[in-house]
Coordinates of C-alpha atoms in Angstrom, one line a residue:
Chain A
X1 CA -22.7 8.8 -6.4
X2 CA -19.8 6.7 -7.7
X3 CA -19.8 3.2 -5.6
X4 CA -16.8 1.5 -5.5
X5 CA -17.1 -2.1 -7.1
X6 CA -14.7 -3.9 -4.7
X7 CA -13.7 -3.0 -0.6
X8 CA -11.2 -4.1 1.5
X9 CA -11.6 -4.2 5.2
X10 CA -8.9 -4.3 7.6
X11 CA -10.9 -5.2 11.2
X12 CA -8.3 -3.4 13.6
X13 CA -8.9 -2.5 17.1
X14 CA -9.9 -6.1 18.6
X15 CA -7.7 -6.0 21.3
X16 CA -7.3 -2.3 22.2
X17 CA -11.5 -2.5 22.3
X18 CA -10.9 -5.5 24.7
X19 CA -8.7 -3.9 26.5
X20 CA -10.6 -0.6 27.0
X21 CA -13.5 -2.7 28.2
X22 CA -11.2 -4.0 31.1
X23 CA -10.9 -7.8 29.0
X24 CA -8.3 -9.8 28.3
X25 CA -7.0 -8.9 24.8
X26 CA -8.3 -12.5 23.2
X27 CA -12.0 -11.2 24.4
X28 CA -11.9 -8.5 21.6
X29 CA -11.9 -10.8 18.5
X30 CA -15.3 -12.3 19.5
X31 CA -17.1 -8.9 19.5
X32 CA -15.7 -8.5 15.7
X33 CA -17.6 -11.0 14.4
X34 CA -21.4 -9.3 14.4
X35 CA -19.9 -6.3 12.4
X36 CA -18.7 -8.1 9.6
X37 CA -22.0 -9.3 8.9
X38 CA -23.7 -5.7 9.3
X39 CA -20.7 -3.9 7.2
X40 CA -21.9 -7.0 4.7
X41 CA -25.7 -6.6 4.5
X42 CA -24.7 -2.4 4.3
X43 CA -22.7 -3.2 1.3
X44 CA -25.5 -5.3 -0.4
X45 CA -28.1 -3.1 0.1
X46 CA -25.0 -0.2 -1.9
X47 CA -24.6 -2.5 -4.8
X48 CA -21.1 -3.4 -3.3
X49 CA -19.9 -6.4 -6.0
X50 CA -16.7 -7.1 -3.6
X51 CA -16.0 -7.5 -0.4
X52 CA -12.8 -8.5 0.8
X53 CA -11.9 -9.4 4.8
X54 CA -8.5 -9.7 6.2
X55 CA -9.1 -12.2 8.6
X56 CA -5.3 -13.5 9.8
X57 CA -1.9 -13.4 8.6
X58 CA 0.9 -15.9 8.9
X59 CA 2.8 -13.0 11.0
X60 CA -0.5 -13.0 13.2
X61 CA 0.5 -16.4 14.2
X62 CA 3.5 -15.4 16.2
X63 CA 1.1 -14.0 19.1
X64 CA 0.3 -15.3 22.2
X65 CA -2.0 -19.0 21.7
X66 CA -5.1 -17.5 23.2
X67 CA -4.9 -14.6 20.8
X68 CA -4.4 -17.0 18.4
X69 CA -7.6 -19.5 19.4
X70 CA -9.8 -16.8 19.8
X71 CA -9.2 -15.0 16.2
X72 CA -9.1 -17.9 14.3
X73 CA -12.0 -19.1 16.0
X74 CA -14.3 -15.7 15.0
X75 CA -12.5 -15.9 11.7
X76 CA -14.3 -19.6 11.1
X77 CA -17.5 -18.5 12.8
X78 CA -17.6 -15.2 10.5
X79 CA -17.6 -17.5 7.4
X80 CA -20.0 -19.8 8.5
X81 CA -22.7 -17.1 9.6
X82 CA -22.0 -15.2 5.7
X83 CA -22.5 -18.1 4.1
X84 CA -26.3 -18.4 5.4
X85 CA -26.9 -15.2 2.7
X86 CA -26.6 -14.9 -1.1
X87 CA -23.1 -14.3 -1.1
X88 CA -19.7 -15.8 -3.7
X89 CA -17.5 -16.8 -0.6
X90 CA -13.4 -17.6 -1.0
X91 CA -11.1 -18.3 1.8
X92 CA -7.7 -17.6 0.3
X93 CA -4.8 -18.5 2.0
X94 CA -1.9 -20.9 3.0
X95 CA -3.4 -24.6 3.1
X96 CA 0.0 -26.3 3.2
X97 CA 0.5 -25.1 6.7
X98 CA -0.9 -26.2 9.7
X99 CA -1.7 -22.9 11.3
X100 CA -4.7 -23.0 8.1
X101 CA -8.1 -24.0 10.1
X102 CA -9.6 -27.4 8.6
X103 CA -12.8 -25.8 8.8
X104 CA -12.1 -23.7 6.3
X105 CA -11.1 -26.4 3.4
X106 CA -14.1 -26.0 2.3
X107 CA -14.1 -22.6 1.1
X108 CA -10.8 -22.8 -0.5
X109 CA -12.7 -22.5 -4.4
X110 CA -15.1 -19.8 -4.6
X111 CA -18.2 -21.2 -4.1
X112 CA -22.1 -19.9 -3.9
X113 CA -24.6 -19.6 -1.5
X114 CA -27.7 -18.9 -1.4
X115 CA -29.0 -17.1 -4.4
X116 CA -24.9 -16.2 -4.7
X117 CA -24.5 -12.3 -5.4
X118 CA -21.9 -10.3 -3.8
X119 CA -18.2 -12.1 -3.7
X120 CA -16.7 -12.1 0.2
X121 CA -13.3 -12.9 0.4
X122 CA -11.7 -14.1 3.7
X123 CA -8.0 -13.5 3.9
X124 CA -7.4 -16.2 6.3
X125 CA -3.7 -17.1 6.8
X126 CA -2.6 -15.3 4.5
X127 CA 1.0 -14.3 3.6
X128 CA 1.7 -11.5 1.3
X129 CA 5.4 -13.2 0.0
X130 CA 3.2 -16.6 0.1
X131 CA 0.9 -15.0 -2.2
X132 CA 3.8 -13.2 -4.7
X133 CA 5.7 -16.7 -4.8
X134 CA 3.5 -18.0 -7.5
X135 CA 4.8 -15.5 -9.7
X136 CA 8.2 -17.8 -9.4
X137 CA 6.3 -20.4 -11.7
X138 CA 5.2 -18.4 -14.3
X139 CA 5.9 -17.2 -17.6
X140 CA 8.8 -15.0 -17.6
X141 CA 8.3 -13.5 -21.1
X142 CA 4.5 -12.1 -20.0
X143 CA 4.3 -8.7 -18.5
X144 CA 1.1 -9.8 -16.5
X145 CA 1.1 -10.2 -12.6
X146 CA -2.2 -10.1 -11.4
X147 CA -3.2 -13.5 -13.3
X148 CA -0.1 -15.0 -11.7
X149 CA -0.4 -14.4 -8.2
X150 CA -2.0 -16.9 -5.9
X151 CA -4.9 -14.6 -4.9
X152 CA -5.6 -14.0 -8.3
X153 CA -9.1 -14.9 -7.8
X154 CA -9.2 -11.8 -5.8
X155 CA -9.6 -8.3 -8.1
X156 CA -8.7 -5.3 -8.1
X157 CA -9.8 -3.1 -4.7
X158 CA -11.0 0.5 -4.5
X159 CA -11.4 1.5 -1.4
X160 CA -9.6 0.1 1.5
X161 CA -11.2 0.9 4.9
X162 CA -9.4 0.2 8.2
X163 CA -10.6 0.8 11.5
X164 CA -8.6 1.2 14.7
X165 CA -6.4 4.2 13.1
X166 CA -3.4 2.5 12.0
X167 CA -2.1 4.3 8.5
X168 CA -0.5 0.5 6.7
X169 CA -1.5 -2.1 5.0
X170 CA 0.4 -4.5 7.4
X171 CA 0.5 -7.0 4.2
X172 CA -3.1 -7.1 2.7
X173 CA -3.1 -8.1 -0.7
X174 CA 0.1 -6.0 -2.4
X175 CA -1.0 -6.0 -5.7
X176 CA -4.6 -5.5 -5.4
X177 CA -3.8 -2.5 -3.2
X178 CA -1.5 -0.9 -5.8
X179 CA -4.3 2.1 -6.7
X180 CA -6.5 1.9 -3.3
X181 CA -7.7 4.8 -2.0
X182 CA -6.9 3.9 1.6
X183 CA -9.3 4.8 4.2
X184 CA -8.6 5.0 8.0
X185 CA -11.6 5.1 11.1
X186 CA -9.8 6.0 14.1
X187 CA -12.9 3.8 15.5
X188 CA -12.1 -0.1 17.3
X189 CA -13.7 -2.4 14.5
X190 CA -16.0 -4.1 17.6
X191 CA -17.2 -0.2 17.4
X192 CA -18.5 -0.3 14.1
X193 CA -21.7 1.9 12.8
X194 CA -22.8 1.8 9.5
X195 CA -22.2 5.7 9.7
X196 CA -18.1 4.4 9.4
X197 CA -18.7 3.0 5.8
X198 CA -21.3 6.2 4.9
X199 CA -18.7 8.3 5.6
X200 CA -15.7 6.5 3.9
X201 CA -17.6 6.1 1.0
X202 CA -18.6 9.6 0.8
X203 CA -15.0 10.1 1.1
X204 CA -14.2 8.0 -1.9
X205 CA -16.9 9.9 -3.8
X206 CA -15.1 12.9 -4.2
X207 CA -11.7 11.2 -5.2
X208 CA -10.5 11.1 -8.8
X209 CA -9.8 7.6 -10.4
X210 CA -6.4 7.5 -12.4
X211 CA -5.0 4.1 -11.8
X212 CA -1.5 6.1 -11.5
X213 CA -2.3 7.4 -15.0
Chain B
X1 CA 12.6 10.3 19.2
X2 CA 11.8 7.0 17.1
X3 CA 13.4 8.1 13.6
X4 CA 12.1 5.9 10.0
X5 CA 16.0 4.6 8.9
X6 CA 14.0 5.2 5.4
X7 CA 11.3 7.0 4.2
X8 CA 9.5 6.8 0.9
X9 CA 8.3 10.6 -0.9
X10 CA 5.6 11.4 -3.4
X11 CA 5.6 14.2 -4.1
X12 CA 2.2 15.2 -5.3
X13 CA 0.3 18.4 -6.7
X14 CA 2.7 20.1 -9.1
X15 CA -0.2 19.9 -11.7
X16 CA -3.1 21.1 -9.0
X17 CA -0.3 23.9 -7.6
X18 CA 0.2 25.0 -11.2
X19 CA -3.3 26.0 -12.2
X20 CA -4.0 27.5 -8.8
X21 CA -1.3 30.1 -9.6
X22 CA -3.0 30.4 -13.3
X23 CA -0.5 28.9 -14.9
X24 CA -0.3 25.5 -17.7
X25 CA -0.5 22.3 -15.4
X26 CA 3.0 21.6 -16.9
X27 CA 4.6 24.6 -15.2
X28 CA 4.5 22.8 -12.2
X29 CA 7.5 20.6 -11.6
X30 CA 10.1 22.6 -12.6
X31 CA 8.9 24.5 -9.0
X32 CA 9.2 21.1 -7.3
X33 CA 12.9 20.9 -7.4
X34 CA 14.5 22.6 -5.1
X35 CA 11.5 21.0 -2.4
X36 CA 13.3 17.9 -3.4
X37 CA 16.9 19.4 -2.1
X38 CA 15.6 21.2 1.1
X39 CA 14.1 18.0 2.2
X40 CA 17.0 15.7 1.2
X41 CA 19.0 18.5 3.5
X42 CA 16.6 18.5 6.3
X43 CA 16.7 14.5 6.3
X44 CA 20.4 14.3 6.1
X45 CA 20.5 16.5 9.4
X46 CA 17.8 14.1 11.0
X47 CA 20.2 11.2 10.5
X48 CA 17.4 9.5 7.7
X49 CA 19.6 6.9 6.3
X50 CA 17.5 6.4 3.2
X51 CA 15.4 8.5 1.0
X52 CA 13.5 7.6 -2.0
X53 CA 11.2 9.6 -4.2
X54 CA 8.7 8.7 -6.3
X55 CA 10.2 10.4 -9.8
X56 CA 7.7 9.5 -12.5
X57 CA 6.2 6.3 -13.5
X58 CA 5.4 3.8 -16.7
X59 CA 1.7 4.7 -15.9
X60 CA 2.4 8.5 -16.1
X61 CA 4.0 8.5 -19.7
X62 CA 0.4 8.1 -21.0
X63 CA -0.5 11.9 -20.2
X64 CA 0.3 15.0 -22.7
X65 CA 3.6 15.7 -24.4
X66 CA 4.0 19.3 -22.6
X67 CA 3.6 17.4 -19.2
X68 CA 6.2 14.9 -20.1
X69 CA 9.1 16.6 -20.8
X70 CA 8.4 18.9 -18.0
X71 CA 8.4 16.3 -15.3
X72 CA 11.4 14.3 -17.2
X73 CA 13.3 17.3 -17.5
X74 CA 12.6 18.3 -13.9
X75 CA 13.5 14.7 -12.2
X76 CA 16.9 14.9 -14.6
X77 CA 17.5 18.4 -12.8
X78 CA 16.9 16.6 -9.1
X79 CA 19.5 13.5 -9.7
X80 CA 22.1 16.3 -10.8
X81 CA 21.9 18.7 -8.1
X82 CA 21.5 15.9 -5.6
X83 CA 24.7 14.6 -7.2
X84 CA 26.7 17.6 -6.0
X85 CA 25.7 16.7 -2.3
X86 CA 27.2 13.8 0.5
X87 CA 24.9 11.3 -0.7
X88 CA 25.2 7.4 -2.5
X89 CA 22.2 7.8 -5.6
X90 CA 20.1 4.7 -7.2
X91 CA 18.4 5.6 -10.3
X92 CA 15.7 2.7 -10.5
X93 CA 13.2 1.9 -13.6
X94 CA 12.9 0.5 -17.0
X95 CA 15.7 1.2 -18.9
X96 CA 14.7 -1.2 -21.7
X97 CA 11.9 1.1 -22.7
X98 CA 12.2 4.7 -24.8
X99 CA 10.8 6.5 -22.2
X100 CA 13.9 5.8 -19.9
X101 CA 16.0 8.9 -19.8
X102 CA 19.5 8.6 -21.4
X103 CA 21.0 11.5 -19.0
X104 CA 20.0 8.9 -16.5
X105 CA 21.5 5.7 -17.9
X106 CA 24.9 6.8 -15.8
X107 CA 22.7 6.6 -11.9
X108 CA 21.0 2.8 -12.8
X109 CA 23.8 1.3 -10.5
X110 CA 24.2 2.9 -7.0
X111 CA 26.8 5.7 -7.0
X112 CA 28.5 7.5 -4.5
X113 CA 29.0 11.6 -4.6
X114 CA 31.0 13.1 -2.0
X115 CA 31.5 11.6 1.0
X116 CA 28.4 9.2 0.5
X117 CA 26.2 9.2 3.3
X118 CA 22.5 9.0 2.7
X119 CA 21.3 6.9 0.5
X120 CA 19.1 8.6 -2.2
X121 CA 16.9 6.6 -4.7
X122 CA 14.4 8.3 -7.8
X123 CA 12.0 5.9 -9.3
X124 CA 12.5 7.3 -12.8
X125 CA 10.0 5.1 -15.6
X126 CA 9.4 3.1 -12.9
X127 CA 6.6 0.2 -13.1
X128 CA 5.3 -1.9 -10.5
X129 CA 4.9 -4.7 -12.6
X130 CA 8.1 -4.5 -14.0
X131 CA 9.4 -4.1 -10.8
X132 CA 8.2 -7.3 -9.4
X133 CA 8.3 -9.5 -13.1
X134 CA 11.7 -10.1 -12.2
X135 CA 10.6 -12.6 -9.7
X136 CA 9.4 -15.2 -13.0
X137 CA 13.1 -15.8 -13.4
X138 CA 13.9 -16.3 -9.8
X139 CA 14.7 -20.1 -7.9
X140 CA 11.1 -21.1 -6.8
X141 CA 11.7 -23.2 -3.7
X142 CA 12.8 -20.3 -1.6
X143 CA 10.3 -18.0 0.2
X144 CA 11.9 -15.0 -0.4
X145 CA 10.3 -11.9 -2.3
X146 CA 12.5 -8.7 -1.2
X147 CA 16.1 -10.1 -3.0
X148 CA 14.6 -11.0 -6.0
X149 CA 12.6 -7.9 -7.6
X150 CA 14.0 -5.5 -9.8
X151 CA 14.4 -3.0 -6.8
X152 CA 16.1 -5.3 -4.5
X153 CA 18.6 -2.4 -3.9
X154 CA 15.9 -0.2 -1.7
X155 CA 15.1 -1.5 1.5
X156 CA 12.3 -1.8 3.1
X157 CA 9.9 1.6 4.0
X158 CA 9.1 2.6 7.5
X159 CA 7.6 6.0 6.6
X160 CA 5.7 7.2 3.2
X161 CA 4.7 10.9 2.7
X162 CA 2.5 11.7 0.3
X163 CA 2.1 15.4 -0.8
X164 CA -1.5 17.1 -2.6
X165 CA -4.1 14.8 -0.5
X166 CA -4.5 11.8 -2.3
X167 CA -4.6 8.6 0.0
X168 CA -3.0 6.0 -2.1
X169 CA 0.0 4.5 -3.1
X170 CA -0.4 4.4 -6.9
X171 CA 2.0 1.8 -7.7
X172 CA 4.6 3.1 -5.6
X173 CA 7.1 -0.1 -4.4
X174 CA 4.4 -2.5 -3.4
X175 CA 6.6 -4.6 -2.1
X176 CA 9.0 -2.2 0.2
X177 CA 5.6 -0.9 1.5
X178 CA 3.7 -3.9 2.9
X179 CA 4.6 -2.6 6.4
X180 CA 5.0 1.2 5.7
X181 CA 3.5 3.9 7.6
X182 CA 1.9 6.3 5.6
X183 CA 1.4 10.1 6.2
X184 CA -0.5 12.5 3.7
X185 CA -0.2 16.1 3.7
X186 CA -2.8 18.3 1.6
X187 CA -0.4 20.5 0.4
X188 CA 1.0 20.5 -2.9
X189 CA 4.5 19.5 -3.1
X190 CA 5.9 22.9 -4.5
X191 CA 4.6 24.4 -1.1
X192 CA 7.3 21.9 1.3
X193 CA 8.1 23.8 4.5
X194 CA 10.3 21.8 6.8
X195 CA 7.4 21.7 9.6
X196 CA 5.5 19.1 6.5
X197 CA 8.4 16.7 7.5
X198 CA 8.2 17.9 11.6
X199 CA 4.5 16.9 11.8
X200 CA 5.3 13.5 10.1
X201 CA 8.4 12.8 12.1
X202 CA 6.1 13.5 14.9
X203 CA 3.0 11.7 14.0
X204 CA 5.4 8.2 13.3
X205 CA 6.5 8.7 16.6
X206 CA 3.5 8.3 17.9
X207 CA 2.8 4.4 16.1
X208 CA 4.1 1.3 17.2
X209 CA 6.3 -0.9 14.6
X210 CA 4.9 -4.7 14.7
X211 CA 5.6 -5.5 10.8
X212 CA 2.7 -7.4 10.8
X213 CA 3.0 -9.5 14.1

């Protein structure tokens, strides 16, 4: 079975779930955190090598401020319960402004825990034009962009899995993305089974590999 | 009914559609043509403002010689007899490189046949890092991404279909698709039926539009 070496996750559905359970729609974000570290421990036990989260957006900040409290509050605790396993984690994101959680400082350089192993990345206030605007101070007579972006840190991604049945990227990492194959659950992400990824990835199994060749 | 202003084509499966009728896979795209006109005529009556299709890439000039000229000759033969329609044409790609076309050289700034009207635009030797190297030479104190790559002519996506299955973008406008929708019919692209369009009208009527937020 051919594995793919790096995921991206798109954790949508918080606040329909919420919602569906009769909460407020801040209540969902909570019940997103537990998944993220099942959905990890599934890929470690595949041979997953990357793992990448998209935790908040700049555009996320424009919601309502207990929205805002409550994700950026599960975002913080789901880096601080991955980094109790062997695990490569990076928060990658916009320090410079002050929606960026000081928690989170931190993790700003990739560092390891544990025994270290599989990378996680945490897209945590994240802008996709934040992230293409380092390409502004680079060598204009090079043909390469992945090396000049600032999540280039970040590789290539495979498979893209997003729950909660939205078909878009809604801005997760442009240039990473540009040979995805893009998987969507029409599962909430607080719904999670390990049966979701199973299924995705026997999905990707039977999909060619051409990098647009 | 909620209609995309613009919506983004690729038009996958000539290759897959050519060997299930027995024939070379290079027979394919000349029978993807006149798709490409039905559909720009069923749009136009829709009131789409903006069309673009995904022509042929920098990527795909590393497959066989028979294939190339057959998909080159056939997206030549789609800008001409679009040309004879109501409609303003972008030919958009790398014109530096021998691969580019010279029947095309005359579409590279947008034209207007007709009355104008829709606006169509064919990604002809197109590259996604060519597309968005232009940003090296741009002013880096200013956010902004969408005015300062190559394709700063084509607006922004609401709607991608993708023909023949395949659930990725494959280097198709990274940037003009951050927030797209994106609809993927398993039909090859020489079998369009207007109803392909229907379903997808329908289906983006059915998603909210939150560009992110």
């Amino acid at each position: 079975m051919r594995i793919p070496d790096h995921i991206g996750i798109i954790p949508d559905g918080n606040r329909r779930w919420a919602q569906g359970q009769g909460m407020t729609k801040d209540k969902g974000y909570a019940l997103g955190i537990n998944p993220g570290l099942l959905l990890f421990k599934q890929c470690e036990k595949y041979g997953i090598r990357e793992l990448t989260y998209y935790g908040f957006t700049v555009d996320n900040m424009k919601r309502p401020l207990a929205q805002k409290q409550a994700f950026v509050n599960a975002c913080i605790e789901s880096v601080d319960i991955l980094s109790k396993e062997n695990v490569e984690i990076l928060v990658m994101g916009n320090t410079n402004s002050p929606s960026f959680p000081k928690d989170l400082l931190p993790y700003t350089k990739r560092r390891i825990f544990g025994k270290g192993g599989t990378k996680v990345n945490f897209l945590m206030n994240y802008g996709w034009e934040w992230d293409l605007n380092l390409l502004k101070t680079s060598d204009k007579t090079k043909k390469d962009i992945v090396h000049n972006i600032r999540s280039n840190d970040i590789s290539r991604i495979d498979l893209i899995i997003r729950w909660g049945g939205r078909r878009r990227l809604s801005g997760f990492l442009p240039v990473q993305s540009v040979y995805s194959d893009f998987y969507v659950l029409n599962d909430y992400w607080p719904d999670y089974k390990p049966e979701h990824l199973d299924t995705a990835l026997d999905w990707y199994n039977t999909q060619d590999v051409t990098l647009g060749g």
